[in-house]
């Protein structure tokens, strides 16, 4: 009986390994394909907009636009979003901005910043 259980476990592990290798090779083949959608627009000032979708389902969109600064110059603000399907089958979406107030990123799958709680005042 023990030999049957051990043999069954070995067969199950080898079948799973073969399936995972097939998934990896299929994913590698998808990554070699050109983008299914690709749109990119630029202007003479350096502003841009782009959007593409890959064969494996990754979606990327980004926009760069100029905004005036207080000193009379201009700065390029970047806003974008990346979405992909993870190895667990879930869709992960990350949104980001970069500009005068720095780089900010958000997504449900990203760790949340820890909120500091003020320590109680020491009593004498």
PDB file of C-alpha atoms in Angstrom:
ATOM      1  CA  UNK A   1       0.000   0.000   0.000  1.00  0.00           C
ATOM      2  CA  UNK A   2       2.820   2.399   0.890  1.00  0.00           C
ATOM      3  CA  UNK A   3       4.514   1.708  -2.436  1.00  0.00           C
ATOM      4  CA  UNK A   4       1.261   2.510  -4.274  1.00  0.00           C
ATOM      5  CA  UNK A   5       0.898   5.839  -2.448  1.00  0.00           C
ATOM      6  CA  UNK A   6       4.525   6.815  -3.088  1.00  0.00           C
ATOM      7  CA  UNK A   7       4.299   5.763  -6.740  1.00  0.00           C
ATOM      8  CA  UNK A   8       1.046   7.720  -7.192  1.00  0.00           C
ATOM      9  CA  UNK A   9       2.634  10.820  -5.667  1.00  0.00           C
ATOM     10  CA  UNK A  10       5.652  10.521  -7.971  1.00  0.00           C
ATOM     11  CA  UNK A  11       3.419  10.207 -11.038  1.00  0.00           C
ATOM     12  CA  UNK A  12       1.344  13.230  -9.955  1.00  0.00           C
ATOM     13  CA  UNK A  13       4.459  15.354  -9.424  1.00  0.00           C
ATOM     14  CA  UNK A  14       5.928  14.397 -12.794  1.00  0.00           C
ATOM     15  CA  UNK A  15       2.651  15.172 -14.586  1.00  0.00           C
ATOM     16  CA  UNK A  16       2.413  18.582 -12.893  1.00  0.00           C
ATOM     17  CA  UNK A  17       6.009  19.360 -13.830  1.00  0.00           C
ATOM     18  CA  UNK A  18       5.297  18.473 -17.466  1.00  0.00           C
ATOM     19  CA  UNK A  19       2.194  20.683 -17.497  1.00  0.00           C
ATOM     20  CA  UNK A  20       4.114  23.595 -15.977  1.00  0.00           C
ATOM     21  CA  UNK A  21       6.852  23.207 -18.610  1.00  0.00           C
ATOM     22  CA  UNK A  22       4.177  23.234 -21.337  1.00  0.00           C
ATOM     23  CA  UNK A  23       2.670  26.400 -19.816  1.00  0.00           C
ATOM     24  CA  UNK A  24       6.097  28.044 -19.724  1.00  0.00           C
ATOM     25  CA  UNK A  25       6.846  27.183 -23.338  1.00  0.00           C
ATOM     26  CA  UNK A  26       3.389  28.383 -24.423  1.00  0.00           C
ATOM     27  CA  UNK A  27       3.937  31.650 -22.544  1.00  0.00           C
ATOM     28  CA  UNK A  28       7.372  32.047 -24.115  1.00  0.00           C
ATOM     29  CA  UNK A  29       5.820  31.528 -27.558  1.00  0.00           C
ATOM     30  CA  UNK A  30       3.164  34.170 -26.843  1.00  0.00           C
ATOM     31  CA  UNK A  31       5.847  36.639 -25.771  1.00  0.00           C
ATOM     32  CA  UNK A  32       7.531  36.280 -29.168  1.00  0.00           C
ATOM     33  CA  UNK A  33       4.400  37.454 -31.005  1.00  0.00           C
ATOM     34  CA  UNK A  34       4.028  41.111 -32.008  1.00  0.00           C
ATOM     35  CA  UNK A  35       1.610  43.365 -30.115  1.00  0.00           C
ATOM     36  CA  UNK A  36      -2.044  42.821 -31.000  1.00  0.00           C
ATOM     37  CA  UNK A  37      -2.753  46.541 -30.696  1.00  0.00           C
ATOM     38  CA  UNK A  38      -0.239  49.357 -30.852  1.00  0.00           C
ATOM     39  CA  UNK A  39      -0.976  53.061 -31.014  1.00  0.00           C
ATOM     40  CA  UNK A  40       1.556  55.797 -30.367  1.00  0.00           C
ATOM     41  CA  UNK A  41       1.219  59.543 -30.944  1.00  0.00           C
ATOM     42  CA  UNK A  42       3.900  62.221 -30.401  1.00  0.00           C
ATOM     43  CA  UNK A  43       3.843  65.982 -30.931  1.00  0.00           C
ATOM     44  CA  UNK A  44       6.657  68.455 -31.603  1.00  0.00           C
ATOM     45  CA  UNK A  45       6.802  69.528 -27.935  1.00  0.00           C
ATOM     46  CA  UNK A  46       7.540  66.031 -26.625  1.00  0.00           C
ATOM     47  CA  UNK A  47       4.051  65.219 -25.407  1.00  0.00           C
ATOM     48  CA  UNK A  48       2.894  61.719 -26.206  1.00  0.00           C
ATOM     49  CA  UNK A  49       0.271  59.050 -25.803  1.00  0.00           C
ATOM     50  CA  UNK A  50       0.733  55.326 -26.237  1.00  0.00           C
ATOM     51  CA  UNK A  51      -1.362  52.208 -25.873  1.00  0.00           C
ATOM     52  CA  UNK A  52      -0.624  48.595 -26.651  1.00  0.00           C
ATOM     53  CA  UNK A  53      -1.883  45.095 -25.906  1.00  0.00           C
ATOM     54  CA  UNK A  54       0.340  42.019 -26.143  1.00  0.00           C
ATOM     55  CA  UNK A  55      -0.632  38.500 -27.185  1.00  0.00           C
ATOM     56  CA  UNK A  56      -0.279  37.298 -23.587  1.00  0.00           C
ATOM     57  CA  UNK A  57      -2.822  39.918 -22.437  1.00  0.00           C
ATOM     58  CA  UNK A  58      -0.612  42.651 -21.017  1.00  0.00           C
ATOM     59  CA  UNK A  59      -2.136  46.106 -21.496  1.00  0.00           C
ATOM     60  CA  UNK A  60      -0.087  49.294 -21.279  1.00  0.00           C
ATOM     61  CA  UNK A  61      -1.283  52.864 -21.656  1.00  0.00           C
ATOM     62  CA  UNK A  62       0.711  55.995 -20.916  1.00  0.00           C
ATOM     63  CA  UNK A  63       0.420  59.713 -21.510  1.00  0.00           C
ATOM     64  CA  UNK A  64       3.014  62.432 -21.167  1.00  0.00           C
ATOM     65  CA  UNK A  65       1.857  66.054 -21.137  1.00  0.00           C
ATOM     66  CA  UNK A  66       3.533  69.364 -20.486  1.00  0.00           C
ATOM     67  CA  UNK A  67       2.302  71.619 -17.715  1.00  0.00           C
ATOM     68  CA  UNK A  68       3.594  75.108 -16.876  1.00  0.00           C
ATOM     69  CA  UNK A  69       5.750  75.625 -13.797  1.00  0.00           C
ATOM     70  CA  UNK A  70       5.846  78.622 -11.467  1.00  0.00           C
ATOM     71  CA  UNK A  71       9.124  79.871 -12.971  1.00  0.00           C
ATOM     72  CA  UNK A  72       7.610  80.059 -16.465  1.00  0.00           C
ATOM     73  CA  UNK A  73       9.050  76.781 -17.727  1.00  0.00           C
ATOM     74  CA  UNK A  74       7.319  73.513 -18.421  1.00  0.00           C
ATOM     75  CA  UNK A  75       7.590  70.017 -16.998  1.00  0.00           C
ATOM     76  CA  UNK A  76       6.472  66.718 -18.506  1.00  0.00           C
ATOM     77  CA  UNK A  77       3.928  64.870 -16.351  1.00  0.00           C
ATOM     78  CA  UNK A  78       3.606  61.128 -16.999  1.00  0.00           C
ATOM     79  CA  UNK A  79       0.481  59.102 -16.196  1.00  0.00           C
ATOM     80  CA  UNK A  80      -0.002  55.456 -17.008  1.00  0.00           C
ATOM     81  CA  UNK A  81      -1.426  52.056 -16.294  1.00  0.00           C
ATOM     82  CA  UNK A  82      -0.120  48.520 -16.745  1.00  0.00           C
ATOM     83  CA  UNK A  83      -2.365  45.469 -16.475  1.00  0.00           C
ATOM     84  CA  UNK A  84      -1.359  41.815 -16.790  1.00  0.00           C
ATOM     85  CA  UNK A  85      -2.524  38.330 -15.838  1.00  0.00           C
ATOM     86  CA  UNK A  86      -0.289  36.750 -13.210  1.00  0.00           C
ATOM     87  CA  UNK A  87       0.745  33.127 -12.925  1.00  0.00           C
ATOM     88  CA  UNK A  88      -2.136  32.618 -10.482  1.00  0.00           C
ATOM     89  CA  UNK A  89      -4.704  33.670 -13.116  1.00  0.00           C
ATOM     90  CA  UNK A  90      -5.527  36.989 -11.427  1.00  0.00           C
ATOM     91  CA  UNK A  91      -5.368  40.314 -13.262  1.00  0.00           C
ATOM     92  CA  UNK A  92      -2.974  42.811 -11.703  1.00  0.00           C
ATOM     93  CA  UNK A  93      -3.307  46.515 -12.484  1.00  0.00           C
ATOM     94  CA  UNK A  94      -0.774  49.158 -11.535  1.00  0.00           C
ATOM     95  CA  UNK A  95      -1.441  52.884 -12.018  1.00  0.00           C
ATOM     96  CA  UNK A  96       1.336  55.441 -11.801  1.00  0.00           C
ATOM     97  CA  UNK A  97       2.052  59.150 -12.132  1.00  0.00           C
ATOM     98  CA  UNK A  98       5.313  61.058 -12.216  1.00  0.00           C
ATOM     99  CA  UNK A  99       5.501  64.822 -11.989  1.00  0.00           C
ATOM    100  CA  UNK A 100       6.180  67.792  -9.767  1.00  0.00           C
ATOM    101  CA  UNK A 101       5.121  65.916  -6.631  1.00  0.00           C
ATOM    102  CA  UNK A 102       7.300  62.868  -7.379  1.00  0.00           C
ATOM    103  CA  UNK A 103       6.496  59.329  -8.479  1.00  0.00           C
ATOM    104  CA  UNK A 104       3.326  57.711  -7.169  1.00  0.00           C
ATOM    105  CA  UNK A 105       2.172  54.172  -7.801  1.00  0.00           C
ATOM    106  CA  UNK A 106      -0.950  52.328  -6.708  1.00  0.00           C
ATOM    107  CA  UNK A 107      -2.392  48.860  -7.116  1.00  0.00           C
ATOM    108  CA  UNK A 108      -4.389  46.468  -4.975  1.00  0.00           C
ATOM    109  CA  UNK A 109      -1.548  43.928  -5.127  1.00  0.00           C
ATOM    110  CA  UNK A 110       1.098  46.359  -3.837  1.00  0.00           C
ATOM    111  CA  UNK A 111       1.990  46.646  -0.143  1.00  0.00           C
ATOM    112  CA  UNK A 112       0.244  49.467   1.668  1.00  0.00           C
ATOM    113  CA  UNK A 113       2.292  52.044   3.595  1.00  0.00           C
ATOM    114  CA  UNK A 114       2.229  51.638   7.337  1.00  0.00           C
ATOM    115  CA  UNK A 115       0.357  54.388   9.130  1.00  0.00           C
ATOM    116  CA  UNK A 116       2.290  55.644  12.104  1.00  0.00           C
ATOM    117  CA  UNK A 117       0.334  55.894  15.323  1.00  0.00           C
ATOM    118  CA  UNK A 118       1.577  58.573  17.728  1.00  0.00           C
ATOM    119  CA  UNK A 119       2.872  57.179  21.000  1.00  0.00           C
ATOM    120  CA  UNK A 120       0.869  58.122  24.060  1.00  0.00           C
ATOM    121  CA  UNK A 121       2.294  60.963  26.096  1.00  0.00           C
ATOM    122  CA  UNK A 122       4.415  59.800  29.003  1.00  0.00           C
ATOM    123  CA  UNK A 123       2.861  60.615  32.355  1.00  0.00           C
ATOM    124  CA  UNK A 124       4.991  61.501  35.361  1.00  0.00           C
TER     125      UNK A 124
END
